[in-house]
mmCIF file of N, CA and C in Angstrom:
data_model
loop_
_atom_site.group_PDB
_atom_site.id
_atom_site.type_symbol
_atom_site.label_atom_id
_atom_site.label_comp_id
_atom_site.label_asym_id
_atom_site.label_seq_id
_atom_site.Cartn_x
_atom_site.Cartn_y
_atom_site.Cartn_z
ATOM 1 N N UNK R 1 -3.615 15.966 -44.175
ATOM 2 C CA UNK R 1 -4.630 15.521 -43.244
ATOM 3 C C UNK R 1 -5.230 16.744 -42.562
ATOM 4 N N UNK R 2 -6.446 17.047 -42.925
ATOM 5 C CA UNK R 2 -7.126 18.219 -42.386
ATOM 6 C C UNK R 2 -7.878 17.893 -41.122
ATOM 7 N N UNK R 3 -8.512 18.907 -40.598
ATOM 8 C CA UNK R 3 -9.268 18.769 -39.359
ATOM 9 C C UNK R 3 -10.490 17.882 -39.567
ATOM 10 N N UNK R 4 -11.095 17.954 -40.760
ATOM 11 C CA UNK R 4 -12.273 17.128 -41.036
ATOM 12 C C UNK R 4 -11.901 15.645 -41.049
ATOM 13 N N UNK R 5 -10.772 15.350 -41.646
ATOM 14 C CA UNK R 5 -10.328 13.944 -41.691
ATOM 15 C C UNK R 5 -9.957 13.452 -40.293
ATOM 16 N N UNK R 6 -9.368 14.315 -39.499
ATOM 17 C CA UNK R 6 -8.975 13.948 -38.141
ATOM 18 C C UNK R 6 -10.201 13.660 -37.281
ATOM 19 N N UNK R 7 -11.271 14.441 -37.476
ATOM 20 C CA UNK R 7 -12.485 14.243 -36.706
ATOM 21 C C UNK R 7 -13.179 12.932 -37.051
ATOM 22 N N UNK R 8 -12.935 12.391 -38.218
ATOM 23 C CA UNK R 8 -13.561 11.136 -38.635
ATOM 24 C C UNK R 8 -12.865 9.915 -38.029
ATOM 25 N N UNK R 9 -11.652 10.094 -37.534
ATOM 26 C CA UNK R 9 -10.918 8.975 -36.943
ATOM 27 C C UNK R 9 -11.607 8.527 -35.655
ATOM 28 N N UNK R 10 -11.602 7.207 -35.433
ATOM 29 C CA UNK R 10 -12.298 6.634 -34.283
ATOM 30 C C UNK R 10 -11.635 7.046 -32.964
ATOM 31 N N UNK R 11 -10.320 6.996 -32.894
ATOM 32 C CA UNK R 11 -9.618 7.343 -31.652
ATOM 33 C C UNK R 11 -9.821 8.813 -31.297
ATOM 34 N N UNK R 12 -9.947 9.672 -32.286
ATOM 35 C CA UNK R 12 -10.177 11.094 -32.034
ATOM 36 C C UNK R 12 -11.561 11.310 -31.424
ATOM 37 N N UNK R 13 -12.554 10.570 -31.926
ATOM 38 C CA UNK R 13 -13.913 10.690 -31.388
ATOM 39 C C UNK R 13 -13.953 10.245 -29.930
ATOM 40 N N UNK R 14 -13.237 9.169 -29.631
ATOM 41 C CA UNK R 14 -13.222 8.660 -28.256
ATOM 42 C C UNK R 14 -12.517 9.648 -27.329
ATOM 43 N N UNK R 15 -11.385 10.164 -27.766
ATOM 44 C CA UNK R 15 -10.590 11.056 -26.915
ATOM 45 C C UNK R 15 -11.243 12.421 -26.711
ATOM 46 N N UNK R 16 -12.089 12.845 -27.635
ATOM 47 C CA UNK R 16 -12.748 14.139 -27.483
ATOM 48 C C UNK R 16 -14.122 14.018 -26.835
ATOM 49 N N UNK R 17 -14.508 12.835 -26.461
ATOM 50 C CA UNK R 17 -15.764 12.635 -25.748
ATOM 51 C C UNK R 17 -15.672 13.365 -24.402
ATOM 52 N N UNK R 18 -16.705 14.108 -24.065
ATOM 53 C CA UNK R 18 -16.716 14.921 -22.847
ATOM 54 C C UNK R 18 -16.521 14.065 -21.604
ATOM 55 N N UNK R 19 -17.174 12.938 -21.544
ATOM 56 C CA UNK R 19 -17.064 12.071 -20.372
ATOM 57 C C UNK R 19 -15.640 11.531 -20.207
ATOM 58 N N UNK R 20 -15.012 11.175 -21.302
ATOM 59 C CA UNK R 20 -13.638 10.666 -21.254
ATOM 60 C C UNK R 20 -12.688 11.769 -20.798
ATOM 61 N N UNK R 21 -12.874 12.969 -21.306
ATOM 62 C CA UNK R 21 -12.019 14.086 -20.901
ATOM 63 C C UNK R 21 -12.171 14.390 -19.409
ATOM 64 N N UNK R 22 -13.408 14.442 -18.942
ATOM 65 C CA UNK R 22 -13.653 14.729 -17.526
ATOM 66 C C UNK R 22 -13.086 13.613 -16.649
ATOM 67 N N UNK R 23 -13.304 12.380 -17.057
ATOM 68 C CA UNK R 23 -12.780 11.247 -16.292
ATOM 69 C C UNK R 23 -11.248 11.273 -16.243
ATOM 70 N N UNK R 24 -10.610 11.580 -17.345
ATOM 71 C CA UNK R 24 -9.142 11.649 -17.391
ATOM 72 C C UNK R 24 -8.620 12.747 -16.474
ATOM 73 N N UNK R 25 -9.228 13.903 -16.522
ATOM 74 C CA UNK R 25 -8.816 15.011 -15.654
ATOM 75 C C UNK R 25 -9.036 14.640 -14.187
ATOM 76 N N UNK R 26 -10.157 14.008 -13.888
ATOM 77 C CA UNK R 26 -10.463 13.589 -12.517
ATOM 78 C C UNK R 26 -9.428 12.594 -11.996
ATOM 79 N N UNK R 27 -9.078 11.602 -12.804
ATOM 80 C CA UNK R 27 -8.104 10.590 -12.391
ATOM 81 C C UNK R 27 -6.732 11.228 -12.154
ATOM 82 N N UNK R 28 -6.317 12.110 -13.046
ATOM 83 C CA UNK R 28 -5.030 12.791 -12.875
ATOM 84 C C UNK R 28 -5.047 13.642 -11.609
ATOM 85 N N UNK R 29 -6.146 14.344 -11.383
ATOM 86 C CA UNK R 29 -6.259 15.176 -10.185
ATOM 87 C C UNK R 29 -6.185 14.326 -8.922
ATOM 88 N N UNK R 30 -6.929 13.232 -8.883
ATOM 89 C CA UNK R 30 -6.953 12.381 -7.687
ATOM 90 C C UNK R 30 -5.613 11.679 -7.462
ATOM 91 N N UNK R 31 -4.912 11.355 -8.523
ATOM 92 C CA UNK R 31 -3.652 10.627 -8.386
ATOM 93 C C UNK R 31 -2.508 11.532 -7.937
ATOM 94 N N UNK R 32 -2.505 12.797 -8.337
ATOM 95 C CA UNK R 32 -1.324 13.613 -8.083
ATOM 96 C C UNK R 32 -1.569 14.895 -7.281
ATOM 97 N N UNK R 33 -2.716 15.540 -7.435
ATOM 98 C CA UNK R 33 -2.874 16.871 -6.880
ATOM 99 C C UNK R 33 -3.753 16.962 -5.640
ATOM 100 N N UNK R 34 -4.601 16.024 -5.394
ATOM 101 C CA UNK R 34 -5.535 16.078 -4.275
ATOM 102 C C UNK R 34 -4.793 15.901 -2.950
ATOM 103 N N UNK R 35 -5.397 16.362 -1.853
ATOM 104 C CA UNK R 35 -4.763 16.200 -0.542
ATOM 105 C C UNK R 35 -4.715 14.741 -0.117
ATOM 106 N N UNK R 36 -5.579 13.921 -0.661
ATOM 107 C CA UNK R 36 -5.562 12.478 -0.397
ATOM 108 C C UNK R 36 -5.110 11.719 -1.634
ATOM 109 N N UNK R 37 -4.081 12.217 -2.276
ATOM 110 C CA UNK R 37 -3.653 11.646 -3.546
ATOM 111 C C UNK R 37 -3.026 10.267 -3.373
ATOM 112 N N UNK R 38 -2.875 9.603 -4.480
ATOM 113 C CA UNK R 38 -2.279 8.274 -4.497
ATOM 114 C C UNK R 38 -0.842 8.315 -3.983
ATOM 115 N N UNK R 39 -0.113 9.356 -4.315
ATOM 116 C CA UNK R 39 1.275 9.485 -3.865
ATOM 117 C C UNK R 39 1.358 9.584 -2.351
ATOM 118 N N UNK R 40 0.475 10.358 -1.758
ATOM 119 C CA UNK R 40 0.467 10.494 -0.299
ATOM 120 C C UNK R 40 0.098 9.172 0.348
ATOM 121 N N UNK R 41 -0.851 8.450 -0.228
ATOM 122 C CA UNK R 41 -1.230 7.139 0.311
ATOM 123 C C UNK R 41 -0.050 6.175 0.282
ATOM 124 N N UNK R 42 0.719 6.202 -0.795
ATOM 125 C CA UNK R 42 1.884 5.322 -0.883
ATOM 126 C C UNK R 42 2.935 5.679 0.165
ATOM 127 N N UNK R 43 3.174 6.959 0.366
ATOM 128 C CA UNK R 43 4.122 7.393 1.392
ATOM 129 C C UNK R 43 3.659 6.968 2.779
ATOM 130 N N UNK R 44 2.365 7.127 3.037
ATOM 131 C CA UNK R 44 1.832 6.742 4.347
ATOM 132 C C UNK R 44 1.900 5.234 4.561
ATOM 133 N N UNK R 45 1.654 4.455 3.520
ATOM 134 C CA UNK R 45 1.770 2.995 3.626
ATOM 135 C C UNK R 45 3.197 2.590 3.960
ATOM 136 N N UNK R 46 4.165 3.232 3.319
ATOM 137 C CA UNK R 46 5.569 2.939 3.614
ATOM 138 C C UNK R 46 5.917 3.289 5.057
ATOM 139 N N UNK R 47 5.403 4.405 5.523
ATOM 140 C CA UNK R 47 5.661 4.809 6.904
ATOM 141 C C UNK R 47 5.014 3.844 7.894
ATOM 142 N N UNK R 48 3.812 3.389 7.580
ATOM 143 C CA UNK R 48 3.128 2.420 8.442
ATOM 144 C C UNK R 48 3.923 1.126 8.511
ATOM 145 N N UNK R 49 4.418 0.644 7.375
ATOM 146 C CA UNK R 49 5.225 -0.575 7.363
ATOM 147 C C UNK R 49 6.478 -0.421 8.215
ATOM 148 N N UNK R 50 7.131 0.726 8.083
ATOM 149 C CA UNK R 50 8.346 0.980 8.852
ATOM 150 C C UNK R 50 8.033 1.005 10.351
ATOM 151 N N UNK R 51 6.941 1.640 10.731
ATOM 152 C CA UNK R 51 6.567 1.724 12.137
ATOM 153 C C UNK R 51 6.165 0.358 12.696
ATOM 154 N N UNK R 52 5.527 -0.470 11.891
ATOM 155 C CA UNK R 52 5.166 -1.814 12.354
ATOM 156 C C UNK R 52 6.410 -2.666 12.586
ATOM 157 N N UNK R 53 7.407 -2.527 11.711
ATOM 158 C CA UNK R 53 8.663 -3.255 11.918
ATOM 159 C C UNK R 53 9.348 -2.794 13.193
ATOM 160 N N UNK R 54 9.339 -1.487 13.414
ATOM 161 C CA UNK R 54 9.937 -0.947 14.633
ATOM 162 C C UNK R 54 9.180 -1.433 15.869
ATOM 163 N N UNK R 55 7.877 -1.525 15.754
ATOM 164 C CA UNK R 55 7.050 -2.008 16.860
ATOM 165 C C UNK R 55 7.398 -3.449 17.199
ATOM 166 N N UNK R 56 7.556 -4.301 16.186
ATOM 167 C CA UNK R 56 7.923 -5.697 16.421
ATOM 168 C C UNK R 56 9.308 -5.799 17.057
ATOM 169 N N UNK R 57 10.243 -4.973 16.578
ATOM 170 C CA UNK R 57 11.578 -4.973 17.164
ATOM 171 C C UNK R 57 11.520 -4.580 18.637
ATOM 172 N N UNK R 58 10.772 -3.531 18.946
ATOM 173 C CA UNK R 58 10.676 -3.071 20.325
ATOM 174 C C UNK R 58 9.969 -4.089 21.211
ATOM 175 N N UNK R 59 8.991 -4.799 20.669
ATOM 176 C CA UNK R 59 8.342 -5.858 21.446
ATOM 177 C C UNK R 59 9.326 -6.963 21.797
ATOM 178 N N UNK R 60 10.188 -7.321 20.837
ATOM 179 C CA UNK R 60 11.181 -8.356 21.126
ATOM 180 C C UNK R 60 12.186 -7.861 22.171
ATOM 181 N N UNK R 61 12.548 -6.584 22.103
ATOM 182 C CA UNK R 61 13.457 -6.020 23.098
ATOM 183 C C UNK R 61 12.808 -6.013 24.485
ATOM 184 N N UNK R 62 11.529 -5.701 24.549
ATOM 185 C CA UNK R 62 10.814 -5.714 25.825
ATOM 186 C C UNK R 62 10.781 -7.119 26.393
ATOM 187 N N UNK R 63 10.568 -8.114 25.535
ATOM 188 C CA UNK R 63 10.549 -9.506 26.003
ATOM 189 C C UNK R 63 11.919 -9.903 26.558
ATOM 190 N N UNK R 64 12.980 -9.489 25.879
ATOM 191 C CA UNK R 64 14.332 -9.781 26.381
ATOM 192 C C UNK R 64 14.561 -9.116 27.725
ATOM 193 N N UNK R 65 14.138 -7.860 27.846
ATOM 194 C CA UNK R 65 14.329 -7.138 29.103
ATOM 195 C C UNK R 65 13.521 -7.763 30.237
ATOM 196 N N UNK R 66 12.312 -8.224 29.942
ATOM 197 C CA UNK R 66 11.511 -8.899 30.970
ATOM 198 C C UNK R 66 12.191 -10.173 31.439
ATOM 199 N N UNK R 67 12.783 -10.891 30.496
ATOM 200 C CA UNK R 67 13.497 -12.121 30.848
ATOM 201 C C UNK R 67 14.686 -11.807 31.758
ATOM 202 N N UNK R 68 15.409 -10.751 31.440
ATOM 203 C CA UNK R 68 16.542 -10.346 32.277
ATOM 204 C C UNK R 68 16.061 -9.927 33.661
ATOM 205 N N UNK R 69 14.951 -9.210 33.721
ATOM 206 C CA UNK R 69 14.412 -8.793 35.013
ATOM 207 C C UNK R 69 13.985 -9.987 35.858
ATOM 208 N N UNK R 70 13.418 -10.996 35.211
ATOM 209 C CA UNK R 70 13.040 -12.200 35.950
ATOM 210 C C UNK R 70 14.276 -12.895 36.513
ATOM 211 N N UNK R 71 15.348 -12.927 35.715
ATOM 212 C CA UNK R 71 16.588 -13.527 36.197
ATOM 213 C C UNK R 71 17.161 -12.728 37.367
ATOM 214 N N UNK R 72 17.026 -11.424 37.329
ATOM 215 C CA UNK R 72 17.609 -10.584 38.366
ATOM 216 C C UNK R 72 16.862 -10.678 39.689
ATOM 217 N N UNK R 73 15.703 -11.273 39.689
ATOM 218 C CA UNK R 73 14.999 -11.457 40.953
ATOM 219 C C UNK R 73 15.700 -12.509 41.813
ATOM 220 N N UNK R 74 16.483 -13.382 41.178
ATOM 221 C CA UNK R 74 17.272 -14.367 41.905
ATOM 222 C C UNK R 74 18.589 -13.713 42.316
ATOM 223 N N UNK R 75 18.951 -13.832 43.576
ATOM 224 C CA UNK R 75 20.142 -13.155 44.083
ATOM 225 C C UNK R 75 21.434 -13.688 43.468
ATOM 226 N N UNK R 76 21.485 -14.981 43.181
ATOM 227 C CA UNK R 76 22.683 -15.551 42.571
ATOM 228 C C UNK R 76 22.884 -15.020 41.149
ATOM 229 N N UNK R 77 21.811 -14.887 40.402
ATOM 230 C CA UNK R 77 21.908 -14.332 39.045
ATOM 231 C C UNK R 77 22.331 -12.870 39.077
ATOM 232 N N UNK R 78 21.827 -12.146 40.055
ATOM 233 C CA UNK R 78 22.193 -10.746 40.204
ATOM 234 C C UNK R 78 23.687 -10.607 40.503
ATOM 235 N N UNK R 79 24.188 -11.452 41.390
ATOM 236 C CA UNK R 79 25.619 -11.438 41.712
ATOM 237 C C UNK R 79 26.458 -11.821 40.488
ATOM 238 N N UNK R 80 25.998 -12.811 39.741
ATOM 239 C CA UNK R 80 26.713 -13.243 38.530
ATOM 240 C C UNK R 80 26.814 -12.093 37.526
ATOM 241 N N UNK R 81 25.704 -11.390 37.303
ATOM 242 C CA UNK R 81 25.705 -10.254 36.378
ATOM 243 C C UNK R 81 26.650 -9.165 36.866
ATOM 244 N N UNK R 82 26.605 -8.849 38.144
ATOM 245 C CA UNK R 82 27.456 -7.795 38.696
ATOM 246 C C UNK R 82 28.929 -8.156 38.542
ATOM 247 N N UNK R 83 29.281 -9.411 38.754
ATOM 248 C CA UNK R 83 30.680 -9.834 38.630
ATOM 249 C C UNK R 83 31.138 -9.848 37.178
ATOM 250 N N UNK R 84 30.304 -10.386 36.257
ATOM 251 C CA UNK R 84 30.726 -10.550 34.868
ATOM 252 C C UNK R 84 30.686 -9.243 34.080
ATOM 253 N N UNK R 85 29.649 -8.487 34.252
ATOM 254 C CA UNK R 85 29.479 -7.305 33.414
ATOM 255 C C UNK R 85 30.120 -6.057 34.025
ATOM 256 N N UNK R 86 29.997 -5.901 35.322
ATOM 257 C CA UNK R 86 30.471 -4.675 35.961
ATOM 258 C C UNK R 86 31.738 -4.887 36.787
ATOM 259 N N UNK R 87 32.301 -6.074 36.769
ATOM 260 C CA UNK R 87 33.552 -6.416 37.464
ATOM 261 C C UNK R 87 33.513 -6.055 38.943
ATOM 262 N N UNK R 88 32.397 -6.277 39.581
ATOM 263 C CA UNK R 88 32.287 -6.019 41.015
ATOM 264 C C UNK R 88 32.862 -7.209 41.772
ATOM 265 N N UNK R 89 33.300 -6.928 42.985
ATOM 266 C CA UNK R 89 33.898 -7.994 43.796
ATOM 267 C C UNK R 89 33.531 -7.786 45.249
ATOM 268 N N UNK R 90 33.764 -8.836 45.996
ATOM 269 C CA UNK R 90 33.569 -8.729 47.435
ATOM 270 C C UNK R 90 34.813 -8.090 48.037
ATOM 271 N N UNK R 91 34.717 -7.670 49.284
ATOM 272 C CA UNK R 91 35.816 -6.935 49.910
ATOM 273 C C UNK R 91 37.103 -7.745 49.990
ATOM 274 N N UNK R 92 37.003 -9.030 50.207
ATOM 275 C CA UNK R 92 38.200 -9.833 50.419
ATOM 276 C C UNK R 92 38.643 -10.584 49.152
ATOM 277 N N UNK R 93 38.242 -10.120 47.975
ATOM 278 C CA UNK R 93 38.592 -10.816 46.738
ATOM 279 C C UNK R 93 39.442 -9.923 45.836
ATOM 280 N N UNK R 94 40.143 -10.583 44.913
ATOM 281 C CA UNK R 94 40.858 -9.881 43.863
ATOM 282 C C UNK R 94 40.329 -10.389 42.529
ATOM 283 N N UNK R 95 40.323 -9.511 41.521
ATOM 284 C CA UNK R 95 39.827 -9.899 40.201
ATOM 285 C C UNK R 95 40.994 -9.921 39.230
ATOM 286 N N UNK R 96 41.059 -10.998 38.449
ATOM 287 C CA UNK R 96 42.053 -11.117 37.405
ATOM 288 C C UNK R 96 41.304 -11.269 36.085
ATOM 289 N N UNK R 97 41.556 -10.368 35.162
ATOM 290 C CA UNK R 97 40.921 -10.442 33.849
ATOM 291 C C UNK R 97 41.860 -11.184 32.902
ATOM 292 N N UNK R 98 41.364 -12.232 32.305
ATOM 293 C CA UNK R 98 42.159 -13.036 31.383
ATOM 294 C C UNK R 98 41.583 -12.845 29.989
ATOM 295 N N UNK R 99 42.442 -12.372 29.073
ATOM 296 C CA UNK R 99 42.015 -12.212 27.696
ATOM 297 C C UNK R 99 42.722 -13.254 26.852
ATOM 298 N N UNK R 100 41.980 -13.896 25.996
ATOM 299 C CA UNK R 100 42.543 -14.920 25.125
ATOM 300 C C UNK R 100 43.055 -14.279 23.841
ATOM 301 N N UNK R 101 43.902 -15.012 23.121
ATOM 302 C CA UNK R 101 44.500 -14.482 21.899
ATOM 303 C C UNK R 101 43.440 -14.126 20.848
ATOM 304 N N UNK R 102 42.426 -14.945 20.736
ATOM 305 C CA UNK R 102 41.382 -14.685 19.755
ATOM 306 C C UNK R 102 40.710 -13.341 20.008
ATOM 307 N N UNK R 103 40.402 -13.062 21.262
ATOM 308 C CA UNK R 103 39.734 -11.800 21.568
ATOM 309 C C UNK R 103 40.675 -10.618 21.356
ATOM 310 N N UNK R 104 41.964 -10.819 21.585
ATOM 311 C CA UNK R 104 42.926 -9.747 21.333
ATOM 312 C C UNK R 104 43.038 -9.448 19.839
ATOM 313 N N UNK R 105 43.048 -10.495 19.017
ATOM 314 C CA UNK R 105 43.127 -10.301 17.566
ATOM 315 C C UNK R 105 41.883 -9.577 17.054
ATOM 316 N N UNK R 106 40.726 -9.953 17.577
ATOM 317 C CA UNK R 106 39.483 -9.305 17.147
ATOM 318 C C UNK R 106 39.483 -7.828 17.502
ATOM 319 N N UNK R 107 40.020 -7.490 18.665
ATOM 320 C CA UNK R 107 40.062 -6.081 19.069
ATOM 321 C C UNK R 107 41.035 -5.297 18.192
ATOM 322 N N UNK R 108 42.138 -5.921 17.787
ATOM 323 C CA UNK R 108 43.110 -5.240 16.939
ATOM 324 C C UNK R 108 42.557 -5.025 15.537
ATOM 325 N N UNK R 109 41.760 -5.976 15.040
ATOM 326 C CA UNK R 109 41.180 -5.849 13.708
ATOM 327 C C UNK R 109 40.156 -4.732 13.643
ATOM 328 N N UNK R 110 39.474 -4.488 14.716
ATOM 329 C CA UNK R 110 38.430 -3.447 14.744
ATOM 330 C C UNK R 110 39.076 -2.133 14.843
#
């Protein structure tokens, strides 16, 4: 199979067409080598998705915190939180912490 026979093939004529060659080089350049390449766009899309998920998570956390702040405006809720979470007491009281067997087993497993 010589060069003359190869030039007569239909696929060879299409592949050696100047416009096809330029278009192929252009597509390869834009997909991989350009500063705004397809690869960079994909990385940026992934980063945007990750940041949007983080934004939604933080919005839900803000909503929870606002709810807690609203509860803390009530003095009884504030006292309840101080007693349960921080084990605070009044001057004339004693605190007894009672742990159940289930909670003890869970702590030992961890």
